[in-house]
């Protein structure tokens, strides 16, 4: 039996650690999306007790606050997945060899108990206070979608509204101000409303800049029925036969507007992986984000494998527009709309050519 040479393995892993973590340690997904920034600990939870180093793609290293530095990727996998050295080494070898791998667990740290009754009342109140995008008071939302060239789709979408004055609670628990917010109703795979996705915007339709990495203009409320599977925004009526899914709201609107396909955003790579198509759908088109760290492609591959085993056809579509130096994370189909709308011909051709199932 060949000796496990960790020095050689680490040399071959340089520049590939983030992709490996996405495949092998889904608990690190949030840290990967915010490399160099403190995020909740993937093992113990909290607010900001962990971060991956800025050179994590080279070294695989990070730090757990008030505990220790985790200098390299093998140690990171052993810690976050509770793996032995042998298990971590062998899974990395499988990853490098493009063989099947088994990901570690996503351990959900026990949060503070949530009073679901109170939460449900608050969510219903927020939604009840909002107005249609056609309302005169919803001008900031219309301006927001106009800037992104998806106003036409947004104005005909379901489960999208505007709240004129919603408090923004920062990462430290204090109210940072009151702003307008685009609201999107989030449902689970069963179609039940569970939370609200909020995009906080200015009166002129720009995302609010909170001047801090901890506070983002986009926020998802806590969920009722938290342990139910899947999260998506059902922007358009449930289709028959074929459906599209994407990560982002604007991405889904862009594809729907340009192709007429029903596309639902799932809000994250984690939720994309857990998507279950509704009854009557036999084909899923995945509008994959073209990420520098390949997070979108890895999530799409996981979904494809799972749904294919259930007899559902899955087609993955990456935007043809290239990643530019100015693109921090990558590009998506919303970027494609801005840069070259002709790229959507690819989706239209796939829809035209896809085989039709017969009874």
Short mmCIF file of C-alpha atoms in Angstrom, two decimals:
data_model
loop_
_atom_site.label_atom_id
_atom_site.label_comp_id
_atom_site.label_asym_id
_atom_site.label_seq_id
_atom_site.Cartn_x
_atom_site.Cartn_y
_atom_site.Cartn_z
CA UNK A 1 0.00 0.00 0.00
CA UNK A 2 1.33 3.45 -0.96
CA UNK A 3 2.28 5.75 1.88
CA UNK A 4 0.09 8.79 2.28
CA UNK A 5 2.37 11.72 1.43
CA UNK A 6 0.69 14.83 2.87
CA UNK A 7 3.45 17.14 1.63
CA UNK A 8 2.88 16.09 -1.96
CA UNK A 9 -0.89 16.25 -1.52
CA UNK A 10 -0.79 19.80 -0.16
CA UNK A 11 1.39 20.88 -3.07
CA UNK A 12 -1.13 19.48 -5.56
CA UNK A 13 -4.00 21.14 -3.70
CA UNK A 14 -2.59 24.66 -3.98
CA UNK A 15 -5.19 26.84 -5.71
CA UNK A 16 -7.92 24.21 -5.29
CA UNK A 17 -8.76 24.27 -1.60
CA UNK A 18 -11.94 26.34 -1.88
CA UNK A 19 -13.38 24.02 -4.52
CA UNK A 20 -12.43 21.03 -2.38
CA UNK A 21 -14.08 22.54 0.69
CA UNK A 22 -17.29 23.11 -1.28
CA UNK A 23 -17.29 19.48 -2.35
CA UNK A 24 -16.15 17.93 0.93
CA UNK A 25 -17.13 20.36 3.71
CA UNK A 26 -20.43 22.14 2.96
CA UNK A 27 -20.35 23.52 6.51
CA UNK A 28 -17.70 25.97 5.25
CA UNK A 29 -19.89 27.44 2.50
CA UNK A 30 -20.56 30.76 4.24
CA UNK A 31 -16.89 31.23 5.07
CA UNK A 32 -15.97 30.44 1.45
CA UNK A 33 -18.38 33.10 0.18
CA UNK A 34 -16.72 35.65 2.48
CA UNK A 35 -13.06 34.67 2.48
CA UNK A 36 -11.07 36.84 4.87
CA UNK A 37 -14.18 37.95 6.78
CA UNK A 38 -15.40 36.68 10.13
CA UNK A 39 -18.54 34.53 9.93
CA UNK A 40 -20.40 32.26 12.36
CA UNK A 41 -18.36 29.25 13.39
CA UNK A 42 -19.36 26.25 11.21
CA UNK A 43 -19.17 24.00 14.27
CA UNK A 44 -20.42 26.09 17.18
CA UNK A 45 -22.42 28.88 15.53
CA UNK A 46 -22.39 32.32 17.09
CA UNK A 47 -21.92 35.59 15.21
CA UNK A 48 -18.36 35.92 13.91
CA UNK A 49 -16.10 33.33 15.50
CA UNK A 50 -14.42 31.92 12.38
CA UNK A 51 -12.82 32.97 9.13
CA UNK A 52 -10.84 31.48 6.28
CA UNK A 53 -7.59 33.28 5.55
CA UNK A 54 -7.40 35.38 2.39
CA UNK A 55 -4.93 32.86 0.94
CA UNK A 56 -7.18 29.93 1.87
CA UNK A 57 -7.37 28.76 -1.73
CA UNK A 58 -3.61 28.20 -1.58
CA UNK A 59 -3.23 26.90 1.98
CA UNK A 60 -6.71 25.85 3.14
CA UNK A 61 -6.06 27.72 6.39
CA UNK A 62 -8.27 29.71 8.74
CA UNK A 63 -8.78 30.57 12.37
CA UNK A 64 -11.34 29.70 15.02
CA UNK A 65 -11.42 32.66 17.37
CA UNK A 66 -10.49 32.01 21.00
CA UNK A 67 -9.22 28.55 20.09
CA UNK A 68 -6.45 28.27 17.53
CA UNK A 69 -5.21 28.87 14.02
CA UNK A 70 -5.94 26.01 11.64
CA UNK A 71 -2.99 26.47 9.29
CA UNK A 72 -3.80 24.19 6.37
CA UNK A 73 -6.56 22.37 4.57
CA UNK A 74 -6.13 18.81 5.83
CA UNK A 75 -6.39 20.04 9.41
CA UNK A 76 -9.41 22.12 8.41
CA UNK A 77 -11.25 19.07 7.04
CA UNK A 78 -10.33 17.00 10.08
CA UNK A 79 -11.75 19.70 12.38
CA UNK A 80 -14.92 20.77 10.61
CA UNK A 81 -15.95 17.26 9.49
CA UNK A 82 -14.59 15.39 12.52
CA UNK A 83 -12.55 13.21 10.16
CA UNK A 84 -9.40 11.25 10.77
CA UNK A 85 -6.27 12.14 8.82
CA UNK A 86 -6.75 9.03 6.69
CA UNK A 87 -10.32 9.94 5.78
CA UNK A 88 -9.42 13.54 4.91
CA UNK A 89 -6.42 12.44 2.83
CA UNK A 90 -8.35 9.79 0.89
CA UNK A 91 -11.29 12.09 0.13
CA UNK A 92 -8.88 14.74 -1.17
CA UNK A 93 -7.20 12.18 -3.39
CA UNK A 94 -10.62 11.23 -4.74
CA UNK A 95 -11.40 14.91 -5.35
CA UNK A 96 -8.15 15.43 -7.24
CA UNK A 97 -8.82 12.31 -9.28
CA UNK A 98 -12.36 13.44 -10.20
CA UNK A 99 -13.77 10.41 -8.43
CA UNK A 100 -16.90 10.27 -6.30
CA UNK A 101 -16.52 11.90 -2.88
CA UNK A 102 -18.60 11.85 0.30
CA UNK A 103 -19.12 15.27 1.87
CA UNK A 104 -18.97 15.86 5.58
CA UNK A 105 -21.98 16.95 7.61
CA UNK A 106 -23.51 20.39 7.96
CA UNK A 107 -23.80 20.56 11.71
CA UNK A 108 -26.41 23.12 12.65
CA UNK A 109 -25.37 24.66 15.98
CA UNK A 110 -28.21 25.06 18.41
CA UNK A 111 -29.44 28.65 18.09
CA UNK A 112 -31.33 30.59 20.67
CA UNK A 113 -34.88 29.24 20.82
CA UNK A 114 -37.24 31.08 18.48
CA UNK A 115 -40.83 31.69 19.46
CA UNK A 116 -42.37 30.52 16.20
CA UNK A 117 -45.79 31.96 17.00
CA UNK A 118 -44.34 35.43 17.53
CA UNK A 119 -42.12 35.09 14.47
CA UNK A 120 -45.07 34.05 12.31
CA UNK A 121 -47.12 37.03 13.53
CA UNK A 122 -44.25 39.40 12.70
CA UNK A 123 -43.71 37.91 9.23
CA UNK A 124 -47.41 38.20 8.46
CA UNK A 125 -47.41 41.80 9.69
CA UNK A 126 -44.44 42.75 7.51
CA UNK A 127 -46.06 41.20 4.45
CA UNK A 128 -49.43 42.77 5.24
CA UNK A 129 -47.84 46.23 5.52
CA UNK A 130 -46.20 45.94 2.09
CA UNK A 131 -47.66 47.16 -1.19
CA UNK A 132 -47.79 45.87 -4.77
CA UNK A 133 -44.99 46.89 -7.11
CA UNK A 134 -47.66 48.71 -9.13
CA UNK A 135 -48.43 50.99 -6.16
CA UNK A 136 -47.20 54.59 -6.54
CA UNK A 137 -45.29 54.19 -3.27
CA UNK A 138 -43.27 51.34 -4.76
CA UNK A 139 -41.33 53.64 -7.10
CA UNK A 140 -37.95 52.76 -5.46
CA UNK A 141 -38.53 49.06 -6.21
CA UNK A 142 -39.44 49.78 -9.82
CA UNK A 143 -36.33 51.93 -10.16
CA UNK A 144 -34.22 49.15 -8.65
CA UNK A 145 -35.44 46.56 -11.15
CA UNK A 146 -35.23 49.05 -14.03
CA UNK A 147 -31.53 49.58 -13.33
CA UNK A 148 -31.07 45.82 -13.56
CA UNK A 149 -33.11 45.64 -16.77
CA UNK A 150 -35.58 43.15 -15.31
CA UNK A 151 -38.49 45.47 -14.52
CA UNK A 152 -40.79 43.81 -17.06
CA UNK A 153 -40.45 40.41 -15.41
CA UNK A 154 -40.58 41.83 -11.88
CA UNK A 155 -43.85 43.64 -12.54
CA UNK A 156 -45.56 40.40 -13.56
CA UNK A 157 -43.97 38.19 -10.89
CA UNK A 158 -45.75 36.61 -7.93
CA UNK A 159 -44.67 36.93 -4.29
CA UNK A 160 -42.79 40.24 -4.83
CA UNK A 161 -43.83 43.36 -2.91
CA UNK A 162 -42.41 46.57 -1.45
CA UNK A 163 -42.30 47.75 2.16
CA UNK A 164 -42.05 51.52 2.48
CA UNK A 165 -40.36 51.67 5.90
CA UNK A 166 -38.73 48.60 7.42
CA UNK A 167 -36.23 48.61 10.27
CA UNK A 168 -32.77 47.25 9.49
CA UNK A 169 -31.31 45.34 12.43
CA UNK A 170 -27.53 45.09 12.18
CA UNK A 171 -25.30 42.14 12.96
CA UNK A 172 -24.75 43.52 16.47
CA UNK A 173 -28.49 43.63 17.19
CA UNK A 174 -29.04 47.38 16.94
CA UNK A 175 -31.40 49.14 14.53
CA UNK A 176 -29.28 50.94 11.92
CA UNK A 177 -32.14 52.79 10.30
CA UNK A 178 -35.46 52.52 8.51
CA UNK A 179 -35.49 51.93 4.76
CA UNK A 180 -37.63 50.81 1.91
CA UNK A 181 -37.29 47.11 1.15
CA UNK A 182 -38.16 44.79 -1.70
CA UNK A 183 -39.81 41.74 -0.17
CA UNK A 184 -39.85 38.27 -1.71
CA UNK A 185 -41.87 35.50 -0.12
CA UNK A 186 -39.74 32.40 0.44
CA UNK A 187 -41.36 28.95 0.33
CA UNK A 188 -40.13 25.46 1.07
CA UNK A 189 -40.26 22.54 -1.36
CA UNK A 190 -43.86 21.87 -0.33
CA UNK A 191 -44.82 25.41 -1.36
CA UNK A 192 -45.45 26.61 2.20
CA UNK A 193 -44.38 30.21 3.09
CA UNK A 194 -41.52 30.07 5.60
CA UNK A 195 -39.63 33.39 5.50
CA UNK A 196 -39.11 36.68 3.68
CA UNK A 197 -36.11 37.77 1.65
CA UNK A 198 -35.47 41.50 1.96
CA UNK A 199 -33.44 43.85 -0.22
CA UNK A 200 -33.03 47.21 1.53
CA UNK A 201 -32.94 50.11 -0.93
CA UNK A 202 -32.77 53.90 -0.98
CA UNK A 203 -35.55 56.18 -2.20
CA UNK A 204 -33.84 56.30 -5.60
CA UNK A 205 -33.71 52.51 -5.91
CA UNK A 206 -30.09 51.80 -4.96
CA UNK A 207 -29.07 49.09 -2.52
CA UNK A 208 -28.32 50.61 0.89
CA UNK A 209 -24.59 50.66 1.62
CA UNK A 210 -24.06 49.98 5.31
CA UNK A 211 -20.28 50.51 5.02
CA UNK A 212 -19.44 47.28 6.76
CA UNK A 213 -18.93 43.67 5.73
CA UNK A 214 -21.15 42.39 8.52
CA UNK A 215 -24.23 44.26 7.32
CA UNK A 216 -25.51 43.47 3.85
CA UNK A 217 -28.36 45.05 1.91
CA UNK A 218 -29.88 41.59 1.31
CA UNK A 219 -31.19 39.69 4.32
CA UNK A 220 -33.30 36.61 4.90
CA UNK A 221 -35.56 36.57 7.94
CA UNK A 222 -35.54 33.60 10.31
CA UNK A 223 -37.78 30.77 9.12
CA UNK A 224 -40.91 29.25 10.53
CA UNK A 225 -41.16 25.52 9.95
CA UNK A 226 -37.38 25.74 10.02
CA UNK A 227 -36.60 22.07 9.49
CA UNK A 228 -38.64 21.77 6.29
CA UNK A 229 -36.58 21.16 3.15
CA UNK A 230 -35.74 23.59 0.37
CA UNK A 231 -36.08 27.35 -0.06
CA UNK A 232 -37.20 29.13 -3.20
CA UNK A 233 -39.11 32.20 -4.39
CA UNK A 234 -41.91 31.08 -6.69
CA UNK A 235 -41.90 34.11 -8.94
CA UNK A 236 -44.22 32.61 -11.53
CA UNK A 237 -46.96 30.01 -11.53
CA UNK A 238 -45.98 26.36 -11.25
CA UNK A 239 -45.21 25.06 -14.75
CA UNK A 240 -45.83 21.71 -16.37
CA UNK A 241 -42.97 19.71 -17.77
CA UNK A 242 -39.99 22.06 -17.44
CA UNK A 243 -38.81 24.59 -14.87
CA UNK A 244 -35.70 26.70 -14.43
CA UNK A 245 -33.93 27.42 -11.16
CA UNK A 246 -31.17 29.89 -10.28
CA UNK A 247 -29.44 31.22 -7.19
CA UNK A 248 -30.24 34.93 -7.34
CA UNK A 249 -33.47 36.89 -7.67
CA UNK A 250 -32.28 39.10 -10.54
CA UNK A 251 -30.79 36.08 -12.31
CA UNK A 252 -34.14 34.30 -12.29
CA UNK A 253 -35.97 37.43 -13.46
CA UNK A 254 -33.46 37.97 -16.26
CA UNK A 255 -33.87 34.46 -17.67
CA UNK A 256 -37.66 34.52 -17.36
CA UNK A 257 -37.83 37.89 -19.09
CA UNK A 258 -35.57 36.89 -21.97
CA UNK A 259 -36.87 33.36 -22.61
CA UNK A 260 -40.38 33.07 -21.14
CA UNK A 261 -39.21 30.15 -19.00
CA UNK A 262 -40.52 29.91 -15.44
CA UNK A 263 -37.45 30.33 -13.22
CA UNK A 264 -37.41 30.24 -9.41
CA UNK A 265 -34.44 31.56 -7.39
CA UNK A 266 -33.21 29.34 -4.54
CA UNK A 267 -31.12 32.11 -2.86
CA UNK A 268 -27.97 30.04 -2.19
CA UNK A 269 -25.96 27.08 -3.41
CA UNK A 270 -27.09 25.13 -0.35
CA UNK A 271 -30.75 25.62 -1.19
CA UNK A 272 -30.09 24.92 -4.86
CA UNK A 273 -28.68 21.52 -3.92
CA UNK A 274 -31.81 20.71 -1.87
CA UNK A 275 -34.37 21.79 -4.52
CA UNK A 276 -37.19 19.36 -5.30
CA UNK A 277 -39.19 20.04 -8.47
CA UNK A 278 -42.96 20.25 -8.01
CA UNK A 279 -45.28 17.56 -9.26
CA UNK A 280 -45.61 17.48 -13.04
CA UNK A 281 -42.06 18.71 -13.73
CA UNK A 282 -39.80 16.24 -15.54
CA UNK A 283 -37.00 18.60 -16.65
CA UNK A 284 -35.03 21.13 -14.60
CA UNK A 285 -32.83 23.75 -16.26
CA UNK A 286 -30.20 25.02 -13.80
CA UNK A 287 -28.99 28.57 -14.52
CA UNK A 288 -25.55 28.05 -13.02
CA UNK A 289 -23.54 30.99 -11.68
CA UNK A 290 -20.05 31.03 -13.18
CA UNK A 291 -18.06 31.50 -9.95
CA UNK A 292 -14.30 31.82 -9.63
CA UNK A 293 -14.38 29.12 -6.94
CA UNK A 294 -16.83 26.98 -8.98
CA UNK A 295 -19.34 26.98 -6.11
CA UNK A 296 -22.29 27.21 -8.49
CA UNK A 297 -21.07 24.35 -10.66
CA UNK A 298 -20.39 22.08 -7.70
CA UNK A 299 -23.88 22.72 -6.31
CA UNK A 300 -25.43 22.10 -9.73
CA UNK A 301 -23.52 18.83 -10.09
CA UNK A 302 -24.78 17.63 -6.71
CA UNK A 303 -28.37 18.51 -7.62
CA UNK A 304 -28.03 16.88 -11.03
CA UNK A 305 -26.83 13.60 -9.57
CA UNK A 306 -29.65 13.50 -7.00
CA UNK A 307 -32.48 14.38 -9.40
CA UNK A 308 -31.19 12.16 -12.20
CA UNK A 309 -31.42 9.19 -9.85
CA UNK A 310 -35.11 10.08 -9.43
CA UNK A 311 -35.73 10.13 -13.18
CA UNK A 312 -35.75 13.92 -13.59
CA UNK A 313 -33.76 15.32 -16.51
CA UNK A 314 -31.37 18.12 -15.52
CA UNK A 315 -29.67 20.54 -17.91
CA UNK A 316 -26.99 22.89 -16.62
CA UNK A 317 -26.46 26.22 -18.37
CA UNK A 318 -23.54 28.56 -17.65
CA UNK A 319 -23.67 32.15 -18.93
CA UNK A 320 -21.38 32.48 -21.97
CA UNK A 321 -20.09 35.89 -20.87
CA UNK A 322 -16.51 35.64 -19.56
CA UNK A 323 -15.38 36.50 -16.04
CA UNK A 324 -13.64 39.88 -16.12
CA UNK A 325 -10.91 41.07 -13.80
CA UNK A 326 -13.42 43.46 -12.22
CA UNK A 327 -15.77 40.57 -11.34
CA UNK A 328 -14.98 39.79 -7.71
CA UNK A 329 -16.86 36.48 -7.40
CA UNK A 330 -17.82 35.64 -10.97
CA UNK A 331 -20.73 36.23 -13.35
CA UNK A 332 -24.32 35.07 -13.67
CA UNK A 333 -27.19 35.32 -16.14
CA UNK A 334 -28.15 38.75 -14.79
CA UNK A 335 -24.69 39.94 -15.88
CA UNK A 336 -25.28 38.26 -19.23
CA UNK A 337 -28.38 40.40 -19.76
CA UNK A 338 -26.42 43.61 -19.16
CA UNK A 339 -23.36 42.62 -21.22
CA UNK A 340 -24.78 40.69 -24.15
CA UNK A 341 -28.47 39.67 -24.34
CA UNK A 342 -27.66 37.48 -27.34
CA UNK A 343 -26.28 34.94 -24.88
CA UNK A 344 -29.83 33.95 -23.98
CA UNK A 345 -30.16 32.34 -27.40
CA UNK A 346 -28.37 29.39 -25.78
CA UNK A 347 -31.28 28.83 -23.39
CA UNK A 348 -33.88 29.33 -26.11
CA UNK A 349 -32.14 26.74 -28.28
CA UNK A 350 -31.99 24.22 -25.42
CA UNK A 351 -35.71 24.69 -24.79
CA UNK A 352 -36.40 24.18 -28.47
CA UNK A 353 -34.22 21.08 -28.81
CA UNK A 354 -34.96 19.30 -25.54
CA UNK A 355 -36.64 15.91 -25.97
CA UNK A 356 -40.31 15.79 -25.10
CA UNK A 357 -41.53 12.99 -22.85
CA UNK A 358 -44.53 11.10 -24.09
CA UNK A 359 -47.11 9.35 -21.97
#
